Amino acid sequence: MEQINIGISDKDREAIAQGLARLLADSYTLYLQTHNFHWNVTGPQFRTLHLMFEEQYTELATAVDDIAERIRSLGMRAPGTYKEFSQLTSVEERDDVTDSREMVQLLVKGHETVVRTCRAVLPIAQEAADEASADVLIGRMALHEKTAWMLRALLED
């Protein structure tokens, strides 16, 4: 591949891409969890949650593509296997969840985890003057904060 000359050093591009790889793993893990809950939710809020989870996993499917493409734009390989994602993610995975309230609680935690990942990577991108990656991170942060808020609202009595 030709040398990349986009005004960001190789070292900075690698550090940003590593952070984005963690964001990609968190986002993909949250996508899988949300899709799982969409399939398996039951109870009085079934329709509301089923549709809400579908909206959320559809948005996440687009997001993982955007994040992976940003990593590639920096000239780095984007992780793309379950093995890689499981090693990189900070999102808690559980396969024994059947209660809809617990599903919502886990999704709140997952979205908040993604926000924290974004916050950890953002200063690296900003210090390298990588506005494109910073824009991705800020956008993801805002969306996940809003989604966590909406999910938390479902938990109020």
CSV table of N, CA and C in Angstrom, one decimal:
chain,number,residue,atom,x,y,z
A,1,MET,N,0.8,-1.2,0.0
A,1,MET,CA,0.0,0.0,0.0
A,1,MET,C,0.9,1.2,0.0
A,2,GLU,N,0.4,2.3,-0.7
A,2,GLU,CA,1.2,3.5,-0.7
A,2,GLU,C,1.2,4.2,0.7
A,3,GLN,N,2.2,5.0,0.9
A,3,GLN,CA,2.4,5.7,2.1
A,3,GLN,C,1.1,6.6,2.3
A,4,ILE,N,0.6,6.7,3.5
A,4,ILE,CA,-0.5,7.6,3.8
A,4,ILE,C,0.0,8.9,4.3
A,5,ASN,N,-0.5,10.0,3.7
A,5,ASN,CA,0.0,11.3,4.1
A,5,ASN,C,-1.3,12.2,4.2
A,6,ILE,N,-1.9,12.0,5.4
A,6,ILE,CA,-3.2,12.8,5.6
A,6,ILE,C,-3.0,13.8,6.7
A,7,GLY,N,-1.7,14.1,7.1
A,7,GLY,CA,-1.4,15.0,8.1
A,7,GLY,C,-1.5,14.5,9.6
A,8,ILE,N,-1.6,13.2,9.7
A,8,ILE,CA,-1.6,12.5,11.0
A,8,ILE,C,-0.4,11.5,11.0
A,9,SER,N,0.4,11.6,12.0
A,9,SER,CA,1.6,10.7,12.0
A,9,SER,C,1.1,9.2,12.1
A,10,ASP,N,2.0,8.3,11.6
A,10,ASP,CA,1.8,6.9,11.7
A,10,ASP,C,1.4,6.5,13.1
A,11,LYS,N,2.2,7.0,14.1
A,11,LYS,CA,2.0,6.6,15.5
A,11,LYS,C,0.6,7.0,15.9
A,12,ASP,N,0.2,8.2,15.6
A,12,ASP,CA,-1.1,8.7,16.0
A,12,ASP,C,-2.2,8.0,15.3
A,13,ARG,N,-2.0,7.7,14.0
A,13,ARG,CA,-3.1,6.9,13.3
A,13,ARG,C,-3.3,5.6,13.9
A,14,GLU,N,-2.2,4.9,14.3
A,14,GLU,CA,-2.3,3.6,14.9
A,14,GLU,C,-3.0,3.7,16.3
A,15,ALA,N,-2.6,4.7,17.1
A,15,ALA,CA,-3.3,4.8,18.4
A,15,ALA,C,-4.8,5.1,18.3
A,16,ILE,N,-5.1,6.0,17.3
A,16,ILE,CA,-6.5,6.3,17.1
A,16,ILE,C,-7.3,5.0,16.6
A,17,ALA,N,-6.7,4.3,15.7
A,17,ALA,CA,-7.3,3.1,15.1
A,17,ALA,C,-7.5,2.0,16.2
A,18,GLN,N,-6.5,1.9,17.1
A,18,GLN,CA,-6.7,1.0,18.2
A,18,GLN,C,-7.9,1.4,19.1
A,19,GLY,N,-8.0,2.6,19.4
A,19,GLY,CA,-9.2,3.1,20.2
A,19,GLY,C,-10.5,2.9,19.4
A,20,LEU,N,-10.5,3.1,18.1
A,20,LEU,CA,-11.7,2.9,17.3
A,20,LEU,C,-12.0,1.4,17.2
A,21,ALA,N,-11.0,0.6,17.3
A,21,ALA,CA,-11.2,-0.9,17.3
A,21,ALA,C,-11.9,-1.3,18.5
A,22,ARG,N,-11.6,-0.7,19.7
A,22,ARG,CA,-12.3,-1.0,20.9
A,22,ARG,C,-13.8,-0.5,20.8
A,23,LEU,N,-14.0,0.7,20.2
A,23,LEU,CA,-15.3,1.2,20.0
A,23,LEU,C,-16.1,0.3,19.0
A,24,LEU,N,-15.4,-0.2,18.0
A,24,LEU,CA,-16.1,-1.1,17.1
A,24,LEU,C,-16.5,-2.4,17.8
A,25,ALA,N,-15.6,-3.0,18.6
A,25,ALA,CA,-15.9,-4.2,19.3
A,25,ALA,C,-17.1,-4.0,20.3
A,26,ASP,N,-17.1,-2.8,21.0
A,26,ASP,CA,-18.2,-2.5,21.9
A,26,ASP,C,-19.5,-2.4,21.2
A,27,SER,N,-19.4,-1.7,20.0
A,27,SER,CA,-20.6,-1.4,19.3
A,27,SER,C,-21.2,-2.7,18.7
A,28,TYR,N,-20.3,-3.6,18.2
A,28,TYR,CA,-20.8,-4.9,17.6
A,28,TYR,C,-21.3,-5.8,18.7
A,29,THR,N,-20.7,-5.8,19.8
A,29,THR,CA,-21.2,-6.6,21.0
A,29,THR,C,-22.6,-6.1,21.4
A,30,LEU,N,-22.7,-4.8,21.5
A,30,LEU,CA,-24.0,-4.2,21.9
A,30,LEU,C,-25.1,-4.5,20.8
A,31,TYR,N,-24.7,-4.4,19.5
A,31,TYR,CA,-25.6,-4.8,18.4
A,31,TYR,C,-26.1,-6.2,18.6
A,32,LEU,N,-25.2,-7.2,18.9
A,32,LEU,CA,-25.6,-8.6,19.0
A,32,LEU,C,-26.5,-8.7,20.2
A,33,GLN,N,-26.2,-8.0,21.3
A,33,GLN,CA,-27.0,-8.1,22.5
A,33,GLN,C,-28.4,-7.5,22.3
A,34,THR,N,-28.5,-6.4,21.6
A,34,THR,CA,-29.7,-5.8,21.3
A,34,THR,C,-30.6,-6.6,20.4
A,35,HIS,N,-29.9,-7.2,19.4
A,35,HIS,CA,-30.7,-8.1,18.4
A,35,HIS,C,-31.2,-9.3,19.2
A,36,ASN,N,-30.4,-9.9,20.0
A,36,ASN,CA,-30.8,-11.0,20.8
A,36,ASN,C,-32.0,-10.7,21.7
A,37,PHE,N,-32.0,-9.5,22.3
A,37,PHE,CA,-33.1,-9.1,23.1
A,37,PHE,C,-34.4,-8.8,22.3
A,38,HIS,N,-34.2,-8.3,21.1
A,38,HIS,CA,-35.3,-8.1,20.2
A,38,HIS,C,-36.0,-9.4,19.9
A,39,TRP,N,-35.2,-10.5,19.6
A,39,TRP,CA,-35.8,-11.8,19.3
A,39,TRP,C,-36.5,-12.4,20.5
A,40,ASN,N,-35.9,-12.2,21.7
A,40,ASN,CA,-36.3,-12.9,22.9
A,40,ASN,C,-37.2,-12.2,23.9
A,41,VAL,N,-37.5,-10.9,23.7
A,41,VAL,CA,-38.3,-10.2,24.7
A,41,VAL,C,-39.7,-10.7,24.8
A,42,THR,N,-40.2,-10.7,26.0
A,42,THR,CA,-41.6,-11.1,26.2
A,42,THR,C,-42.2,-10.2,27.3
A,43,GLY,N,-43.5,-10.3,27.5
A,43,GLY,CA,-44.1,-9.6,28.6
A,43,GLY,C,-45.0,-8.4,28.1
A,44,PRO,N,-45.5,-7.7,29.1
A,44,PRO,CA,-46.5,-6.6,28.7
A,44,PRO,C,-46.0,-5.5,27.8
A,45,GLN,N,-44.6,-5.3,27.9
A,45,GLN,CA,-44.0,-4.3,27.0
A,45,GLN,C,-43.5,-4.9,25.7
A,46,PHE,N,-43.9,-6.1,25.4
A,46,PHE,CA,-43.3,-6.8,24.2
A,46,PHE,C,-43.2,-5.9,23.0
A,47,ARG,N,-44.4,-5.4,22.6
A,47,ARG,CA,-44.4,-4.6,21.3
A,47,ARG,C,-43.5,-3.4,21.4
A,48,THR,N,-43.6,-2.6,22.4
A,48,THR,CA,-42.7,-1.4,22.6
A,48,THR,C,-41.3,-1.8,22.6
A,49,LEU,N,-40.9,-2.8,23.3
A,49,LEU,CA,-39.4,-3.1,23.4
A,49,LEU,C,-39.0,-3.8,22.1
A,50,HIS,N,-39.8,-4.7,21.6
A,50,HIS,CA,-39.4,-5.3,20.3
A,50,HIS,C,-39.1,-4.3,19.2
A,51,LEU,N,-40.0,-3.3,19.1
A,51,LEU,CA,-39.8,-2.3,18.1
A,51,LEU,C,-38.6,-1.4,18.4
A,52,MET,N,-38.5,-1.0,19.7
A,52,MET,CA,-37.4,-0.1,20.1
A,52,MET,C,-36.0,-0.8,19.9
A,53,PHE,N,-35.9,-2.1,20.3
A,53,PHE,CA,-34.7,-2.9,20.1
A,53,PHE,C,-34.3,-3.0,18.6
A,54,GLU,N,-35.4,-3.1,17.8
A,54,GLU,CA,-35.1,-3.2,16.3
A,54,GLU,C,-34.5,-1.9,15.8
A,55,GLU,N,-35.1,-0.8,16.2
A,55,GLU,CA,-34.5,0.5,15.8
A,55,GLU,C,-33.1,0.6,16.3
A,56,GLN,N,-32.8,0.2,17.5
A,56,GLN,CA,-31.5,0.3,18.1
A,56,GLN,C,-30.5,-0.6,17.3
A,57,TYR,N,-30.8,-1.8,17.1
A,57,TYR,CA,-29.8,-2.7,16.4
A,57,TYR,C,-29.6,-2.3,15.0
A,58,THR,N,-30.6,-1.8,14.3
A,58,THR,CA,-30.5,-1.3,13.0
A,58,THR,C,-29.5,-0.1,12.9
A,59,GLU,N,-29.6,0.8,13.9
A,59,GLU,CA,-28.7,2.0,13.9
A,59,GLU,C,-27.3,1.5,14.2
A,60,LEU,N,-27.2,0.5,15.1
A,60,LEU,CA,-25.8,0.0,15.5
A,60,LEU,C,-25.2,-0.7,14.3
A,61,ALA,N,-26.0,-1.4,13.4
A,61,ALA,CA,-25.4,-2.1,12.3
A,61,ALA,C,-24.8,-1.1,11.3
A,62,THR,N,-25.4,0.1,11.1
A,62,THR,CA,-24.8,1.1,10.3
A,62,THR,C,-23.6,1.7,11.0
A,63,ALA,N,-23.7,1.9,12.3
A,63,ALA,CA,-22.5,2.5,13.0
A,63,ALA,C,-21.3,1.6,12.9
A,64,VAL,N,-21.4,0.3,13.1
A,64,VAL,CA,-20.2,-0.5,13.0
A,64,VAL,C,-19.5,-0.4,11.6
A,65,ASP,N,-20.3,-0.3,10.6
A,65,ASP,CA,-19.7,-0.1,9.3
A,65,ASP,C,-19.0,1.3,9.2
A,66,ASP,N,-19.6,2.3,9.7
A,66,ASP,CA,-18.9,3.6,9.7
A,66,ASP,C,-17.6,3.6,10.5
A,67,ILE,N,-17.6,3.0,11.7
A,67,ILE,CA,-16.4,2.9,12.5
A,67,ILE,C,-15.3,2.1,11.8
A,68,ALA,N,-15.7,1.0,11.3
A,68,ALA,CA,-14.7,0.1,10.6
A,68,ALA,C,-14.1,0.9,9.4
A,69,GLU,N,-14.9,1.6,8.7
A,69,GLU,CA,-14.4,2.4,7.5
A,69,GLU,C,-13.5,3.5,7.9
A,70,ARG,N,-13.8,4.1,9.1
A,70,ARG,CA,-12.9,5.1,9.6
A,70,ARG,C,-11.5,4.5,10.0
A,71,ILE,N,-11.5,3.3,10.6
A,71,ILE,CA,-10.3,2.6,10.8
A,71,ILE,C,-9.5,2.4,9.5
A,72,ARG,N,-10.2,1.9,8.5
A,72,ARG,CA,-9.6,1.7,7.2
A,72,ARG,C,-9.0,3.0,6.6
A,73,SER,N,-9.8,4.1,6.8
A,73,SER,CA,-9.3,5.4,6.2
A,73,SER,C,-8.0,5.8,6.9
A,74,LEU,N,-7.8,5.3,8.1
A,74,LEU,CA,-6.5,5.6,8.8
A,74,LEU,C,-5.4,4.7,8.4
A,75,GLY,N,-5.7,3.8,7.5
A,75,GLY,CA,-4.7,2.9,6.9
A,75,GLY,C,-4.5,1.6,7.8
A,76,MET,N,-5.4,1.3,8.7
A,76,MET,CA,-5.2,0.2,9.6
A,76,MET,C,-6.3,-0.9,9.3
A,77,ARG,N,-6.0,-2.1,9.7
A,77,ARG,CA,-7.0,-3.2,9.6
A,77,ARG,C,-8.1,-3.1,10.7
A,78,ALA,N,-9.3,-3.2,10.2
A,78,ALA,CA,-10.4,-3.2,11.2
A,78,ALA,C,-10.7,-4.6,11.7
A,79,PRO,N,-10.8,-4.8,13.0
A,79,PRO,CA,-11.1,-6.2,13.5
A,79,PRO,C,-12.5,-6.6,13.0
A,80,GLY,N,-12.7,-7.9,12.8
A,80,GLY,CA,-14.0,-8.3,12.2
A,80,GLY,C,-14.4,-9.7,12.6
A,81,THR,N,-13.8,-10.3,13.6
A,81,THR,CA,-14.2,-11.6,14.0
A,81,THR,C,-14.7,-11.6,15.5
A,82,TYR,N,-15.5,-12.6,15.8
A,82,TYR,CA,-16.0,-12.7,17.1
A,82,TYR,C,-14.9,-12.8,18.1
A,83,LYS,N,-13.9,-13.5,17.8
A,83,LYS,CA,-12.7,-13.7,18.6
A,83,LYS,C,-12.1,-12.3,18.9
A,84,GLU,N,-11.8,-11.5,17.9
A,84,GLU,CA,-11.2,-10.2,18.1
A,84,GLU,C,-12.2,-9.3,18.9
A,85,PHE,N,-13.4,-9.3,18.6
A,85,PHE,CA,-14.4,-8.5,19.3
A,85,PHE,C,-14.4,-8.9,20.8
A,86,SER,N,-14.5,-10.2,21.1
A,86,SER,CA,-14.5,-10.6,22.5
A,86,SER,C,-13.3,-10.2,23.3
A,87,GLN,N,-12.2,-10.1,22.6
A,87,GLN,CA,-10.9,-9.7,23.3
A,87,GLN,C,-10.9,-8.2,23.5
A,88,LEU,N,-11.6,-7.4,22.6
A,88,LEU,CA,-11.5,-5.9,22.7
A,88,LEU,C,-12.7,-5.3,23.4
A,89,THR,N,-13.8,-6.0,23.5
A,89,THR,CA,-15.0,-5.3,24.1
A,89,THR,C,-14.9,-5.1,25.6
A,90,SER,N,-15.6,-4.1,26.0
A,90,SER,CA,-15.8,-3.8,27.5
A,90,SER,C,-17.3,-4.0,27.8
A,91,VAL,N,-18.2,-4.3,26.8
A,91,VAL,CA,-19.6,-4.5,27.1
A,91,VAL,C,-19.8,-5.9,27.7
A,92,GLU,N,-20.6,-5.9,28.8
A,92,GLU,CA,-20.9,-7.2,29.5
A,92,GLU,C,-21.8,-8.0,28.6
A,93,GLU,N,-21.5,-9.2,28.4
A,93,GLU,CA,-22.4,-10.1,27.7
A,93,GLU,C,-23.0,-11.2,28.6
A,94,ARG,N,-24.3,-11.4,28.4
A,94,ARG,CA,-25.0,-12.4,29.2
A,94,ARG,C,-25.9,-13.2,28.2
A,95,ASP,N,-26.0,-14.5,28.4
A,95,ASP,CA,-26.8,-15.3,27.5
A,95,ASP,C,-28.0,-15.9,28.3
A,96,ASP,N,-28.2,-15.5,29.5
A,96,ASP,CA,-29.2,-16.1,30.3
A,96,ASP,C,-30.3,-15.1,30.7
A,97,VAL,N,-30.5,-14.1,30.0
A,97,VAL,CA,-31.4,-13.0,30.3
A,97,VAL,C,-32.8,-13.3,29.6
A,98,THR,N,-33.8,-13.4,30.5
A,98,THR,CA,-35.2,-13.6,29.9
A,98,THR,C,-36.2,-12.5,30.4
A,99,ASP,N,-35.8,-11.8,31.4
A,99,ASP,CA,-36.7,-10.8,32.0
A,99,ASP,C,-36.5,-9.5,31.2
A,100,SER,N,-37.6,-8.9,30.7
A,100,SER,CA,-37.5,-7.7,29.9
A,100,SER,C,-36.8,-6.5,30.7
A,101,ARG,N,-37.1,-6.3,31.9
A,101,ARG,CA,-36.5,-5.3,32.7
A,101,ARG,C,-35.0,-5.4,32.8
A,102,GLU,N,-34.6,-6.6,33.0
A,102,GLU,CA,-33.1,-6.9,33.0
A,102,GLU,C,-32.5,-6.6,31.7
A,103,MET,N,-33.2,-6.9,30.6
A,103,MET,CA,-32.7,-6.6,29.3
A,103,MET,C,-32.4,-5.1,29.1
A,104,VAL,N,-33.4,-4.3,29.6
A,104,VAL,CA,-33.3,-2.9,29.5
A,104,VAL,C,-32.1,-2.4,30.3
A,105,GLN,N,-32.0,-2.9,31.5
A,105,GLN,CA,-30.9,-2.6,32.4
A,105,GLN,C,-29.5,-2.9,31.8
A,106,LEU,N,-29.4,-4.0,31.2
A,106,LEU,CA,-28.2,-4.4,30.5
A,106,LEU,C,-27.9,-3.5,29.3
A,107,LEU,N,-28.9,-3.2,28.6
A,107,LEU,CA,-28.7,-2.3,27.5
A,107,LEU,C,-28.3,-0.9,27.9
A,108,VAL,N,-28.8,-0.4,29.0
A,108,VAL,CA,-28.4,0.9,29.6
A,108,VAL,C,-26.9,0.8,29.9
A,109,LYS,N,-26.5,-0.2,30.6
A,109,LYS,CA,-25.1,-0.4,30.9
A,109,LYS,C,-24.2,-0.5,29.6
A,110,GLY,N,-24.7,-1.2,28.6
A,110,GLY,CA,-24.0,-1.3,27.4
A,110,GLY,C,-23.8,0.0,26.7
A,111,HIS,N,-24.8,0.8,26.6
A,111,HIS,CA,-24.7,2.1,26.0
A,111,HIS,C,-23.8,3.0,26.8
A,112,GLU,N,-23.9,3.0,28.1
A,112,GLU,CA,-23.0,3.8,28.9
A,112,GLU,C,-21.5,3.3,28.8
A,113,THR,N,-21.3,2.1,28.6
A,113,THR,CA,-20.0,1.5,28.3
A,113,THR,C,-19.4,2.1,27.0
A,114,VAL,N,-20.2,2.1,26.0
A,114,VAL,CA,-19.8,2.7,24.7
A,114,VAL,C,-19.4,4.2,24.9
A,115,VAL,N,-20.2,4.9,25.6
A,115,VAL,CA,-19.9,6.3,25.9
A,115,VAL,C,-18.6,6.5,26.5
A,116,ARG,N,-18.3,5.6,27.5
A,116,ARG,CA,-17.0,5.7,28.2
A,116,ARG,C,-15.8,5.4,27.3
A,117,THR,N,-16.1,4.4,26.4
A,117,THR,CA,-15.0,4.1,25.4
A,117,THR,C,-14.8,5.3,24.5
A,118,CYS,N,-15.8,5.9,24.0
A,118,CYS,CA,-15.7,7.1,23.2
A,118,CYS,C,-14.9,8.2,23.9
A,119,ARG,N,-15.3,8.5,25.2
A,119,ARG,CA,-14.6,9.5,26.0
A,119,ARG,C,-13.1,9.2,26.1
A,120,ALA,N,-12.7,7.9,26.2
A,120,ALA,CA,-11.3,7.6,26.4
A,120,ALA,C,-10.5,7.8,25.1
A,121,VAL,N,-11.2,7.6,24.0
A,121,VAL,CA,-10.5,7.7,22.7
A,121,VAL,C,-10.5,9.1,22.1
A,122,LEU,N,-11.5,9.9,22.5
A,122,LEU,CA,-11.6,11.2,21.9
A,122,LEU,C,-10.4,12.1,22.1
A,123,PRO,N,-9.8,12.2,23.3
A,123,PRO,CA,-8.6,13.0,23.5
A,123,PRO,C,-7.4,12.6,22.6
A,124,ILE,N,-7.3,11.3,22.3
A,124,ILE,CA,-6.2,10.9,21.4
A,124,ILE,C,-6.5,11.4,20.0
A,125,ALA,N,-7.7,11.4,19.5
A,125,ALA,CA,-8.0,11.9,18.2
A,125,ALA,C,-7.8,13.4,18.2
A,126,GLN,N,-8.3,14.1,19.2
A,126,GLN,CA,-8.2,15.6,19.3
A,126,GLN,C,-6.7,16.0,19.3
A,127,GLU,N,-5.9,15.3,20.1
A,127,GLU,CA,-4.5,15.7,20.2
A,127,GLU,C,-3.8,15.6,18.9
A,128,ALA,N,-4.2,14.6,18.1
A,128,ALA,CA,-3.6,14.4,16.8
A,128,ALA,C,-4.3,15.3,15.7
A,129,ALA,N,-5.2,16.1,16.0
A,129,ALA,CA,-6.0,17.0,15.1
A,129,ALA,C,-6.7,16.1,14.1
A,130,ASP,N,-7.2,15.0,14.5
A,130,ASP,CA,-8.0,14.1,13.6
A,130,ASP,C,-9.5,14.4,13.9
A,131,GLU,N,-9.9,15.4,13.2
A,131,GLU,CA,-11.3,15.9,13.4
A,131,GLU,C,-12.3,14.9,12.8
A,132,ALA,N,-11.9,14.1,11.8
A,132,ALA,CA,-12.8,13.1,11.3
A,132,ALA,C,-13.1,12.0,12.3
A,133,SER,N,-12.1,11.5,13.0
A,133,SER,CA,-12.3,10.5,14.0
A,133,SER,C,-13.0,11.1,15.2
A,134,ALA,N,-12.7,12.3,15.6
A,134,ALA,CA,-13.3,13.0,16.7
A,134,ALA,C,-14.8,13.2,16.4
A,135,ASP,N,-15.2,13.5,15.1
A,135,ASP,CA,-16.5,13.7,14.8
A,135,ASP,C,-17.3,12.3,14.9
A,136,VAL,N,-16.7,11.2,14.5
A,136,VAL,CA,-17.3,9.9,14.7
A,136,VAL,C,-17.6,9.7,16.2
A,137,LEU,N,-16.5,9.9,17.0
A,137,LEU,CA,-16.6,9.7,18.4
A,137,LEU,C,-17.7,10.5,19.1
A,138,ILE,N,-17.7,11.8,18.8
A,138,ILE,CA,-18.7,12.7,19.4
A,138,ILE,C,-20.1,12.3,19.0
A,139,GLY,N,-20.3,12.0,17.7
A,139,GLY,CA,-21.6,11.6,17.3
A,139,GLY,C,-22.1,10.3,18.0
A,140,ARG,N,-21.2,9.3,18.1
A,140,ARG,CA,-21.5,8.1,18.8
A,140,ARG,C,-21.8,8.4,20.3
A,141,MET,N,-21.0,9.2,20.9
A,141,MET,CA,-21.3,9.5,22.3
A,141,MET,C,-22.6,10.1,22.5
A,142,ALA,N,-23.0,11.1,21.7
A,142,ALA,CA,-24.3,11.8,21.8
A,142,ALA,C,-25.4,10.8,21.6
A,143,LEU,N,-25.3,9.9,20.6
A,143,LEU,CA,-26.4,8.9,20.3
A,143,LEU,C,-26.5,7.9,21.5
A,144,HIS,N,-25.4,7.4,22.0
A,144,HIS,CA,-25.5,6.4,23.1
A,144,HIS,C,-26.0,7.0,24.4
A,145,GLU,N,-25.6,8.3,24.6
A,145,GLU,CA,-26.1,9.0,25.8
A,145,GLU,C,-27.7,9.1,25.7
A,146,LYS,N,-28.1,9.5,24.6
A,146,LYS,CA,-29.6,9.7,24.4
A,146,LYS,C,-30.3,8.3,24.5
A,147,THR,N,-29.7,7.3,23.9
A,147,THR,CA,-30.4,6.0,23.9
A,147,THR,C,-30.4,5.4,25.4
A,148,ALA,N,-29.3,5.6,26.1
A,148,ALA,CA,-29.3,5.2,27.5
A,148,ALA,C,-30.4,5.9,28.3
A,149,TRP,N,-30.5,7.2,28.1
A,149,TRP,CA,-31.6,8.0,28.7
A,149,TRP,C,-33.0,7.4,28.4
A,150,MET,N,-33.2,7.2,27.1
A,150,MET,CA,-34.5,6.6,26.8
A,150,MET,C,-34.8,5.3,27.4
A,151,LEU,N,-33.8,4.4,27.4
A,151,LEU,CA,-33.9,3.1,28.1
A,151,LEU,C,-34.2,3.3,29.6
A,152,ARG,N,-33.4,4.2,30.2
A,152,ARG,CA,-33.6,4.4,31.7
A,152,ARG,C,-35.0,4.9,32.0
A,153,ALA,N,-35.6,5.6,31.1
A,153,ALA,CA,-37.0,6.1,31.3
A,153,ALA,C,-38.0,4.9,31.4
A,154,LEU,N,-37.7,3.8,30.7
A,154,LEU,CA,-38.5,2.7,30.8
A,154,LEU,C,-38.5,2.0,32.1
A,155,LEU,N,-37.4,2.3,32.9
A,155,LEU,CA,-37.2,1.6,34.2
A,155,LEU,C,-37.9,2.3,35.3
A,156,GLU,N,-38.4,3.6,35.1
A,156,GLU,CA,-39.0,4.3,36.1
A,156,GLU,C,-40.4,3.8,36.4
A,157,ASP,N,-40.8,3.9,37.6
A,157,ASP,CA,-42.2,3.4,38.0
A,157,ASP,C,-43.2,4.4,37.7
